[in-house]
Short mmCIF file of C-alpha atoms in Angstrom, two decimals:
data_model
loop_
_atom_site.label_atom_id
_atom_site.label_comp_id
_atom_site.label_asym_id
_atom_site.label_seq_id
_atom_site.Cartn_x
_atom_site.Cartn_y
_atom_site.Cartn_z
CA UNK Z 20 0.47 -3.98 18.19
CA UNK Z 21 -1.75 -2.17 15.55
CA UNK Z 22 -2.87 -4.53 12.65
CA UNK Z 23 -1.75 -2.07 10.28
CA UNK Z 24 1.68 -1.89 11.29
CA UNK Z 25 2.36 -5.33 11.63
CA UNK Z 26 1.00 -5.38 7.92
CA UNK Z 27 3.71 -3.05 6.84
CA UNK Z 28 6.48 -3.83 8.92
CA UNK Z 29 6.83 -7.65 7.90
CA UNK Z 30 9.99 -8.28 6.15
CA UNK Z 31 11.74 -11.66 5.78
CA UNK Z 32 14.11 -12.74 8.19
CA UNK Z 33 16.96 -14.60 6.70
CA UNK Z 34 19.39 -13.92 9.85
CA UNK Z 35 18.61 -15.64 13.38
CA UNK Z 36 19.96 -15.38 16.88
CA UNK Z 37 20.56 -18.49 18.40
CA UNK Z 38 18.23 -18.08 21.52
CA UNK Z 39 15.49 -20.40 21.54
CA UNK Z 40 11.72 -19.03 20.63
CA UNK Z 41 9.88 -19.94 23.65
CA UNK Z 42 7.05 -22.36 23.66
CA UNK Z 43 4.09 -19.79 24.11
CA UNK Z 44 5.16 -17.77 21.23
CA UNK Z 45 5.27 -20.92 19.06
CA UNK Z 46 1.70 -21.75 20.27
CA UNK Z 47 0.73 -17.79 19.75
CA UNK Z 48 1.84 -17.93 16.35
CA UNK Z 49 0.25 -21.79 15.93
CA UNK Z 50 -2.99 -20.41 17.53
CA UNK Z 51 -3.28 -17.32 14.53
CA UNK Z 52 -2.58 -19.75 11.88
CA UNK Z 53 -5.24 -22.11 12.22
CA UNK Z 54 -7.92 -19.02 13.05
CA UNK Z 55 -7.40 -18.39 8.58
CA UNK Z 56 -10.06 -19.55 6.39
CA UNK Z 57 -9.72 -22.99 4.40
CA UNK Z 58 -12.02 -24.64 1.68
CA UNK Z 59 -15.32 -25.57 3.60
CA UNK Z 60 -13.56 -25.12 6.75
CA UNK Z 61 -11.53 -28.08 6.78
CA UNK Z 62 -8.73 -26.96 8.47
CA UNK Z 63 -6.49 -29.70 6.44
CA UNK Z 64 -3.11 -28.99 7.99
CA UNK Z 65 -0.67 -30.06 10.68
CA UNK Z 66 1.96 -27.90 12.10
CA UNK Z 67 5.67 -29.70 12.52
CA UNK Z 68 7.43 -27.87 14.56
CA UNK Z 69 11.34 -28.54 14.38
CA UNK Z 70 13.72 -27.40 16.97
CA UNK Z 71 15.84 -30.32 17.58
CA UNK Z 72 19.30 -30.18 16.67
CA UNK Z 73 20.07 -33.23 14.81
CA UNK Z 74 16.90 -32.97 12.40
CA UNK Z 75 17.51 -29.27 11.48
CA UNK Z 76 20.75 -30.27 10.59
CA UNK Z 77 19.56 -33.04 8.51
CA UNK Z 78 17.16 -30.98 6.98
CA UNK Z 79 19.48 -27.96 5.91
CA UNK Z 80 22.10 -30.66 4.98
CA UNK Z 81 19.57 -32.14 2.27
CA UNK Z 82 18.31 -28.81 1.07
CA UNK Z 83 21.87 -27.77 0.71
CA UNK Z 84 23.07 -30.12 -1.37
CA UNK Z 85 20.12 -30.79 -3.49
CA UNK Z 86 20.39 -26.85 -4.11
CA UNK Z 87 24.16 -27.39 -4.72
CA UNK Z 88 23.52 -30.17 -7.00
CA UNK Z 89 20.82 -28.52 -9.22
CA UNK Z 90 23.03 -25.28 -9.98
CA UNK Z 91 20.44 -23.02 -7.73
CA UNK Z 92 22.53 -21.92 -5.37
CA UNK Z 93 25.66 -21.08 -8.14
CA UNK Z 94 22.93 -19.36 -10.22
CA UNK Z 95 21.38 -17.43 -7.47
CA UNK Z 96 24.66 -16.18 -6.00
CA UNK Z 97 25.56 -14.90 -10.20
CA UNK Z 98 21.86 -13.36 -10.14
CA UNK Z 99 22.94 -11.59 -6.77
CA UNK Z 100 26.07 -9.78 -8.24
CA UNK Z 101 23.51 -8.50 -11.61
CA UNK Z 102 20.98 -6.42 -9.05
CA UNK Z 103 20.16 -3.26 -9.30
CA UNK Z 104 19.63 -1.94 -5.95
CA UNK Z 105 21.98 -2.92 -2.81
CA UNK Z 106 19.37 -3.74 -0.71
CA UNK Z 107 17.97 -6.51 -3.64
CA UNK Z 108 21.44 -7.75 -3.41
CA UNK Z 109 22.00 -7.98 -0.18
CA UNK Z 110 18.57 -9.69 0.02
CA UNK Z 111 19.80 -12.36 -2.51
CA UNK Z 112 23.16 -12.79 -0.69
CA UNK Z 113 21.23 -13.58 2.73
CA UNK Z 114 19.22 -16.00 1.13
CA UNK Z 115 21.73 -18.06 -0.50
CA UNK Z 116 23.34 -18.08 3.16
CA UNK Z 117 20.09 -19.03 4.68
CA UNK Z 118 20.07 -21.97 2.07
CA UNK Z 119 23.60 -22.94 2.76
CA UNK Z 120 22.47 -23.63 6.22
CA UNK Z 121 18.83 -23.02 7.52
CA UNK Z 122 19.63 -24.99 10.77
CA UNK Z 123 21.03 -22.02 11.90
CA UNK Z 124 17.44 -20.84 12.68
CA UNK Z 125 16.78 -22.19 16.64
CA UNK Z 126 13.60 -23.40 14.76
CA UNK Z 127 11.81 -24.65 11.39
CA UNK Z 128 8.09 -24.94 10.74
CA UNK Z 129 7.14 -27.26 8.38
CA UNK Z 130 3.23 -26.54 7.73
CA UNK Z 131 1.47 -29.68 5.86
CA UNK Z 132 -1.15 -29.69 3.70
CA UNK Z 133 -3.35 -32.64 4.26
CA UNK Z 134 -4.18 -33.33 0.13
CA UNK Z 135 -7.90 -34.57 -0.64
CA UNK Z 136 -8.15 -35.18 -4.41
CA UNK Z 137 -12.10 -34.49 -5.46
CA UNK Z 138 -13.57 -34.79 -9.02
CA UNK Z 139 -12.82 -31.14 -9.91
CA UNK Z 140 -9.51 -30.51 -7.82
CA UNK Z 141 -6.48 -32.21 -7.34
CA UNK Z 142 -4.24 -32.31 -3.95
CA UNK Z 143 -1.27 -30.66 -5.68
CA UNK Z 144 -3.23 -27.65 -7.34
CA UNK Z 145 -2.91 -24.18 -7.13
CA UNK Z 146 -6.14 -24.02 -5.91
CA UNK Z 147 -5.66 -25.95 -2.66
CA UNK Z 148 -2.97 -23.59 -1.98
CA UNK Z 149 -5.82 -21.54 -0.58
CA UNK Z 150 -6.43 -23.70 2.11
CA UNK Z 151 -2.76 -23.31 3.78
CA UNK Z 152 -0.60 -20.42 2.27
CA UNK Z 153 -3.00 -17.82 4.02
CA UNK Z 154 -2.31 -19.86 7.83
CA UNK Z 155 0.57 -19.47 6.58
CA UNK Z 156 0.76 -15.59 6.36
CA UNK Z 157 -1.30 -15.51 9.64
CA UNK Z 158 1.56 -17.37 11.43
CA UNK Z 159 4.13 -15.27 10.03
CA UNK Z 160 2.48 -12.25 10.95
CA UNK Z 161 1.97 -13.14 14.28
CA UNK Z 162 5.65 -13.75 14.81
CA UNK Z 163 6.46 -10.36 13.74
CA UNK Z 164 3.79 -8.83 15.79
CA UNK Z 165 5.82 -10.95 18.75
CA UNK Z 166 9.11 -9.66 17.58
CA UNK Z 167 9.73 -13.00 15.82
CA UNK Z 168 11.42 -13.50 12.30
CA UNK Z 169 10.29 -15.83 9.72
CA UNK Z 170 10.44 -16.68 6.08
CA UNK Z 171 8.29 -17.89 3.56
CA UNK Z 172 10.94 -20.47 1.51
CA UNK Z 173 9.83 -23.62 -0.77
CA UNK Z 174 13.45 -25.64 -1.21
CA UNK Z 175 10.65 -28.57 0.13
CA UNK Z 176 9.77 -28.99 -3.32
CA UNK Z 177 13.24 -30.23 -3.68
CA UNK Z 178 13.78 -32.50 -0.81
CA UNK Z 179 10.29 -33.84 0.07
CA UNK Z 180 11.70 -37.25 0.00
CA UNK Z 181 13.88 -36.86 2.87
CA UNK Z 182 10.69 -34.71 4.33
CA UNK Z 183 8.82 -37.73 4.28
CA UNK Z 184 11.15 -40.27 5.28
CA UNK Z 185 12.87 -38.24 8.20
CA UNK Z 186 9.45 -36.86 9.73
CA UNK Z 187 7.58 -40.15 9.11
CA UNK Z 188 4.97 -38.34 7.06
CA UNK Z 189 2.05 -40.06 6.38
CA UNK Z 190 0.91 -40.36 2.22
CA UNK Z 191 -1.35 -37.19 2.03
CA UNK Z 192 0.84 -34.82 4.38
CA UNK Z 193 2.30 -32.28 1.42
CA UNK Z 194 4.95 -29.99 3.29
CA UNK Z 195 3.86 -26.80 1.91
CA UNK Z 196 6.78 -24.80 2.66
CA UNK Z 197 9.55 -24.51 5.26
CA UNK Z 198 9.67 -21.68 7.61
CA UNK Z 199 12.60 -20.75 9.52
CA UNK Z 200 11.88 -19.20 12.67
CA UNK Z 201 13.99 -17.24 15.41
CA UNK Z 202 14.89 -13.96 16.80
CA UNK Z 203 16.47 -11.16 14.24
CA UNK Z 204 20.17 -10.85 14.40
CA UNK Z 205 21.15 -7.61 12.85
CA UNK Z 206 18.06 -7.12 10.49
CA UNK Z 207 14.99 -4.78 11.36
CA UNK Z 208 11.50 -5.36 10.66
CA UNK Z 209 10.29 -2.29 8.71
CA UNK Z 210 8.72 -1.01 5.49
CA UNK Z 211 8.98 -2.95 2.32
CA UNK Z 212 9.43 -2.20 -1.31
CA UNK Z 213 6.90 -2.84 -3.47
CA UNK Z 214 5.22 -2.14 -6.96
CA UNK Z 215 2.92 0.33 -5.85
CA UNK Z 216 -1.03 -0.72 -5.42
CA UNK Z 217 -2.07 1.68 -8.72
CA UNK Z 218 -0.24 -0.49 -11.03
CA UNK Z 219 -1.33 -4.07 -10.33
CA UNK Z 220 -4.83 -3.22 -9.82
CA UNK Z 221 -7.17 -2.79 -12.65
CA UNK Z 222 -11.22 -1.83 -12.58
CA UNK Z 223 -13.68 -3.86 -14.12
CA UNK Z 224 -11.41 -4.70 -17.16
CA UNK Z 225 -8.16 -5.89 -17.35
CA UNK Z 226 -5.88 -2.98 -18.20
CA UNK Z 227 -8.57 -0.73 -17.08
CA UNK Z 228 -6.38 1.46 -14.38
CA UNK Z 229 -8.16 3.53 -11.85
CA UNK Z 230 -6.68 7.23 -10.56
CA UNK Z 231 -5.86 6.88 -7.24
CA UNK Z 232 -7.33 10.04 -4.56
CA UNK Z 233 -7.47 9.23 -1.31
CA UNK M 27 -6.87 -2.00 15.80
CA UNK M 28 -5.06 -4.70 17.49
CA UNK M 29 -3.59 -7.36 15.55
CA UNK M 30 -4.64 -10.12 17.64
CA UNK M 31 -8.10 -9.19 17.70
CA UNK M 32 -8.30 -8.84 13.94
CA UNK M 33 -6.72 -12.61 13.47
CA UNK M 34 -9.31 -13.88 16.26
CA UNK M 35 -12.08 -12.58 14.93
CA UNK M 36 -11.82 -12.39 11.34
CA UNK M 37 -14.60 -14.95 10.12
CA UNK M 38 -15.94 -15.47 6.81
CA UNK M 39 -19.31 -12.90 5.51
CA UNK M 40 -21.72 -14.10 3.01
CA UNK M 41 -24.07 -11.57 3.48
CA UNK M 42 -23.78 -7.87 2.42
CA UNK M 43 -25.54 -4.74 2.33
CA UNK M 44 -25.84 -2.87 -1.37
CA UNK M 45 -24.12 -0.18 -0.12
CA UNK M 46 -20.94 0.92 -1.85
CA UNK M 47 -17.51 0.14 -0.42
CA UNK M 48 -15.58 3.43 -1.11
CA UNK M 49 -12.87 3.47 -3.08
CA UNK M 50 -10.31 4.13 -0.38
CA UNK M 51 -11.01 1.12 1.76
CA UNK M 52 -10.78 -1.13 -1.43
CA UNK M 53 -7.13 0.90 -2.21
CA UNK M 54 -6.34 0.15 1.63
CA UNK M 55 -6.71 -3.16 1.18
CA UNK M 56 -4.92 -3.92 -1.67
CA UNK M 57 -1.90 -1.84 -0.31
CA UNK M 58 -1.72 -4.62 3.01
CA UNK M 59 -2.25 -7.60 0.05
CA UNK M 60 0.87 -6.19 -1.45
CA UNK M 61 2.60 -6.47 1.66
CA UNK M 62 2.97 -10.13 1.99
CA UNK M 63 5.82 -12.29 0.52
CA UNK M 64 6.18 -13.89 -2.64
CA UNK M 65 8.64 -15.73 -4.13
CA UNK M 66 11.87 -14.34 -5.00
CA UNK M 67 9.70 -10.80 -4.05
CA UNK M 68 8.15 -10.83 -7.80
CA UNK M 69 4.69 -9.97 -6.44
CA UNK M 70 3.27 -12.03 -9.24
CA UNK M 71 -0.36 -10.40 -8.69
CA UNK M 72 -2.87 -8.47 -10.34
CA UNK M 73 -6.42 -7.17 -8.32
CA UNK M 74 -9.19 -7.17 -10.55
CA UNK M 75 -11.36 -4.79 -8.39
CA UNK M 76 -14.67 -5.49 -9.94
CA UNK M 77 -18.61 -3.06 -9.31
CA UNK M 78 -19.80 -2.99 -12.76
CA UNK M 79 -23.54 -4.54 -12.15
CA UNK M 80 -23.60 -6.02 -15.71
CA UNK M 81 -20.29 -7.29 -15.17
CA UNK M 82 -20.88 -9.27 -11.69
CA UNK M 83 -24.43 -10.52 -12.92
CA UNK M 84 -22.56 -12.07 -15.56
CA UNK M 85 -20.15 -13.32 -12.95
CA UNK M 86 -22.67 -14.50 -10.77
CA UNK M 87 -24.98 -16.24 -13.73
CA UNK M 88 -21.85 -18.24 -14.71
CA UNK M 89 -20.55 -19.66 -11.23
CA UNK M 90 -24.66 -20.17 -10.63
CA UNK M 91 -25.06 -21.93 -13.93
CA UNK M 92 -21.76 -24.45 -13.93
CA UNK M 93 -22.07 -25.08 -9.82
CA UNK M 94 -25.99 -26.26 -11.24
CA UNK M 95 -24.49 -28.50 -13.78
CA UNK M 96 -22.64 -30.05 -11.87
CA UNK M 97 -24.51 -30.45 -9.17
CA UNK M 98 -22.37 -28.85 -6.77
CA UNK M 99 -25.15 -26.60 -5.22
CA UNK M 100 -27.56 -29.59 -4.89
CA UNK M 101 -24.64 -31.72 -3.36
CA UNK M 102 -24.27 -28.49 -0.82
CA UNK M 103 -27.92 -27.59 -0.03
CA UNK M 104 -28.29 -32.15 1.12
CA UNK M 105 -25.00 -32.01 3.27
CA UNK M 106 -26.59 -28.30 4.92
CA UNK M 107 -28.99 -30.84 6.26
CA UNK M 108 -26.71 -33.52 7.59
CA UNK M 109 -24.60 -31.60 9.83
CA UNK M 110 -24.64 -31.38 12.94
CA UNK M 111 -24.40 -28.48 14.75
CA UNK M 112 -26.64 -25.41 13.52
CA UNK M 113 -24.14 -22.59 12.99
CA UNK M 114 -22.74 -25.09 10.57
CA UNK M 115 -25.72 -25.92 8.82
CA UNK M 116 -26.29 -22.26 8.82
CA UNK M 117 -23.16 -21.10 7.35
CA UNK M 118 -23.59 -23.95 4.16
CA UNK M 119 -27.21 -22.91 4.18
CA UNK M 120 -25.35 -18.85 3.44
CA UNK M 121 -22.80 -20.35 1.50
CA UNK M 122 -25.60 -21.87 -1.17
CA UNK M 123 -27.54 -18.45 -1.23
CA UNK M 124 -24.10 -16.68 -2.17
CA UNK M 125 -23.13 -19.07 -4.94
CA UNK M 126 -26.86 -18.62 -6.43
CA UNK M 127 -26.20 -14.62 -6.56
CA UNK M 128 -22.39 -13.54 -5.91
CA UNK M 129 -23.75 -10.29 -7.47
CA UNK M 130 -25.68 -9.77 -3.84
CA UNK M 131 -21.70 -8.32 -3.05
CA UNK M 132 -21.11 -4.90 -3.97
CA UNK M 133 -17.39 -5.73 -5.10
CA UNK M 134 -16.15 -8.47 -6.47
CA UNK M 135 -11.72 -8.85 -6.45
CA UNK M 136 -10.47 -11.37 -8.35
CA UNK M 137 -6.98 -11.63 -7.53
CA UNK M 138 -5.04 -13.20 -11.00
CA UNK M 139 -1.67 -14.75 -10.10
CA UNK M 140 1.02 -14.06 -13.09
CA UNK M 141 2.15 -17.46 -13.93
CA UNK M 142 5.26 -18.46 -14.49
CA UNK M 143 6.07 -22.20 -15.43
CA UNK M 144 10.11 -22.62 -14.15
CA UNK M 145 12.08 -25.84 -14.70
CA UNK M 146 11.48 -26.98 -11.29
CA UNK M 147 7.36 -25.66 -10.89
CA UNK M 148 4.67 -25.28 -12.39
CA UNK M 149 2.32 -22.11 -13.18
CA UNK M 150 -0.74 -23.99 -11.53
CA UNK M 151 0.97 -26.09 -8.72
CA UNK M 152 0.27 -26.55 -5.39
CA UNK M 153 3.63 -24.43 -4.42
CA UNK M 154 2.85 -21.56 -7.14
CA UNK M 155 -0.14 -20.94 -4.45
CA UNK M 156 2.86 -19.00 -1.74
CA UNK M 157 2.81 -16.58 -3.97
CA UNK M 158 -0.74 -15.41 -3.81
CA UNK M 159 -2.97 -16.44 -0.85
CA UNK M 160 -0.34 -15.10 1.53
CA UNK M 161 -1.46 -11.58 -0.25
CA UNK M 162 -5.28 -12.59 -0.37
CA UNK M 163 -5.07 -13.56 3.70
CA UNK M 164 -3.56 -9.95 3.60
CA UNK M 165 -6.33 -8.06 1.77
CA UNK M 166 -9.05 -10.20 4.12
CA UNK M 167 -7.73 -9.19 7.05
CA UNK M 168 -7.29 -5.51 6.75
CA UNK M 169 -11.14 -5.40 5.28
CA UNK M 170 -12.06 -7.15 8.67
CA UNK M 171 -9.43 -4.30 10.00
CA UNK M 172 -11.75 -1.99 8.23
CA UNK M 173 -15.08 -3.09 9.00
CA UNK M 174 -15.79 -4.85 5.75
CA UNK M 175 -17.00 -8.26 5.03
CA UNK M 176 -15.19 -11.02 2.51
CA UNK M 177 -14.80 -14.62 2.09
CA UNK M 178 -12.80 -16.53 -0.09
CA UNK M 179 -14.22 -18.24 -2.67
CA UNK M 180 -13.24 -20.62 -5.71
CA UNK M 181 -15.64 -21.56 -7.98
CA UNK M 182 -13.20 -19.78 -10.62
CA UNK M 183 -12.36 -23.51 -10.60
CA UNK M 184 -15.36 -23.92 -12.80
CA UNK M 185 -15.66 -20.66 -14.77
CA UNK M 186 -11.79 -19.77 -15.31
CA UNK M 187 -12.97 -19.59 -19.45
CA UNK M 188 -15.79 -17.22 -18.84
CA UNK M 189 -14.13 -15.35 -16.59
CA UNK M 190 -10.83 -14.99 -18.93
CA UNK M 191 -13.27 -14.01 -22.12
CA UNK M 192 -14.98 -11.47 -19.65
CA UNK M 193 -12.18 -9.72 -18.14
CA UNK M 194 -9.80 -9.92 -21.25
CA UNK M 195 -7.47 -11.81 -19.00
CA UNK M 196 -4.11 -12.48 -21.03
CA UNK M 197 -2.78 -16.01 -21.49
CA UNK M 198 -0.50 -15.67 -18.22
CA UNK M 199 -2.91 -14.36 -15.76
CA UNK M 200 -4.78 -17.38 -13.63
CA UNK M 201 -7.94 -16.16 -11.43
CA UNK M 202 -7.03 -17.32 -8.04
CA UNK M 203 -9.89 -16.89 -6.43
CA UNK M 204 -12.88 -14.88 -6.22
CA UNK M 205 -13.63 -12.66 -3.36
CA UNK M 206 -16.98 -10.83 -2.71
CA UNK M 207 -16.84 -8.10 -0.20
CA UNK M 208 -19.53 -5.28 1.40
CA UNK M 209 -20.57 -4.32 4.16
CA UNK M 210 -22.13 -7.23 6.55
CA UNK M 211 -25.62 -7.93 6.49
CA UNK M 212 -26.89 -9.16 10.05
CA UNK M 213 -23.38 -11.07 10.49
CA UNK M 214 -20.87 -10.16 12.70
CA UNK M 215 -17.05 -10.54 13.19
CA UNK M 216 -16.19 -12.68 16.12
CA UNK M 217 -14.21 -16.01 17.11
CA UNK M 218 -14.30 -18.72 14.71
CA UNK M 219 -14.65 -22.55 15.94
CA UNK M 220 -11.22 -24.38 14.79
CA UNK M 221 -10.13 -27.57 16.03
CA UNK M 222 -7.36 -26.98 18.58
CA UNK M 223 -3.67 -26.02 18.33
CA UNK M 224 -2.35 -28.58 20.00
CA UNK M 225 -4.83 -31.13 17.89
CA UNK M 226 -2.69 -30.22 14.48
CA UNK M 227 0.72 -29.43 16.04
CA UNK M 228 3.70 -32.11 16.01
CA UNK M 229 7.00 -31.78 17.65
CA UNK M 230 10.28 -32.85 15.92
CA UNK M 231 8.32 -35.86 14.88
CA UNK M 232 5.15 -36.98 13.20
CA UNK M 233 2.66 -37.99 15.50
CA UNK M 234 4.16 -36.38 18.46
CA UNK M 235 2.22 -34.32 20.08
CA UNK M 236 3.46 -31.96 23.18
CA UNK M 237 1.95 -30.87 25.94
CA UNK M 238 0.90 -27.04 26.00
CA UNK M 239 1.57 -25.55 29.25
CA UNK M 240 1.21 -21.39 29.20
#
């Protein structure tokens, strides 16, 4: 597939068939992730692939009800019915369902951050984000370009207890994210909304906005 | 271009030619950063596009000045020396000569995530990073789509005050990164060395490791 479509065409996929993903497109999408840059190369991640049953079950179980129990899921289902446009809605409306049960994706990926504190950064800083959230966009790009769905979705920060405990994660594995990965049921990849480029870019200055001719 | 080749090959350029990069490749770019997913889609990003010469030698002075203090560059130019194999050694040996001049780059982007502090994260945490290096992976690889050379840098780490005074950055805005891009100088895109899928993949379990048959 051309790079430039795959760039435009990923959308978050929040509905899943049930089929499993095979193994070579997990290792395809594995094999892009790790190819992204990290801070002096260190590659400081680990991959946790989840398709068995009982796990994903335990995993959406926990999310569920620690979203249930903090008012998130209540307050994003009121949020839903405020949106503007239908399609934000309906957005908001698949996620909430996707929260109420992400085992029903054949398969999560749990991406780790293996945390070094240093004198001038810490493990849990934005800045180490940088070495993980962009093998993280390289493995969710690759899906799509494989006709895979994925989504970028944090309720980890919630349940990294169980995470830890469940998975048998060693002390400096941070899960970064969960990803929940399968084929598209009923939802297309295709172009995305966005704030255009013009108006979060500025030139030299903040504020300073550039015409656009190309 | 094909989107596997541009993940495969897609490899970090320190060294750039003077020559302009036109404005349409930089607007290209930014269009595929916008692309990628943030949370709850609020594309919490600005792109500070920056080619004012004054304004990148001051740039440049800064990160050159604090990295000195600290003795970052002198801790990088003594582990150059201690590694062993010479592309590495060569790419730390590039690595010092771009933090003594990031002005050598034409451009400069500093992409500024918007902060937002919620009740359950932080403005400057770890998970705050999903929101904006899954857009900078975006605007690296369509440059390498394009022909043009960037690498991901942070020493905003050490110069976020300078940079905030310089810019006129308001109070929300945090410099992610810094990213100087150009043409290559006598470097060229190709496959990176990584350690191994299957070396930083587990299955269902910590530790477990599968075999890779495809």
């Amino acid at each position: 597939m051309d790079f430039f479509e795959v760039i435009h065409t990923q959308r978050s996929i929040r509905r899943f068939k049930p089929d499993p993903v095979p193994d070579d497109v997990i290792w395809k999408m594995i094999d892009a992730a790790i190819r992204a840059p990290s801070g002096s190369n260190l590659q400081p991640w680990v991959w946790l692939v989840v398709r068995d049953q009982a796990k994903r079950e335990a995993v959406a179980r926990a999310v569920r009800e620690r979203l249930e129990a903090e008012g998130r899921l209540q307050e994003m289902r009121r949020n839903a019915e405020q949106l503007e446009t239908a399609s934000r809605r309906l957005s908001v409306r698949r996620a909430v369902e996707l929260f109420e049960n992400l085992a029903a994706a054949p398969v999560l990926i749990i991406p780790c951050l293996i945390g070094v504190t240093s004198p001038v950064s810490e493990a849990r800083s934005l800045f180490a984000g940088s070495s993980i959230y962009g093998a993280v966009q390289n493995l969710m790009l690759a899906a799509r370009a494989l006709g895979v769905g994925t989504v970028l979705t944090t309720p980890n920060i919630y349940v990294e207890e169980m995470l830890v405990k469940e998975f048998h994660l060693p002390e400096n594995a941070i899960p970064a994210c969960i990803i929940p990965v399968g084929f598209p049921d009923g939802q297309r990849f295709g172009p995305t909304t966005r704030k255009p480029a013009e108006t979060v870019t500025y030139w030299d200055d903040w504020g300073a906005a550039a015409d656009r001719r190309d």
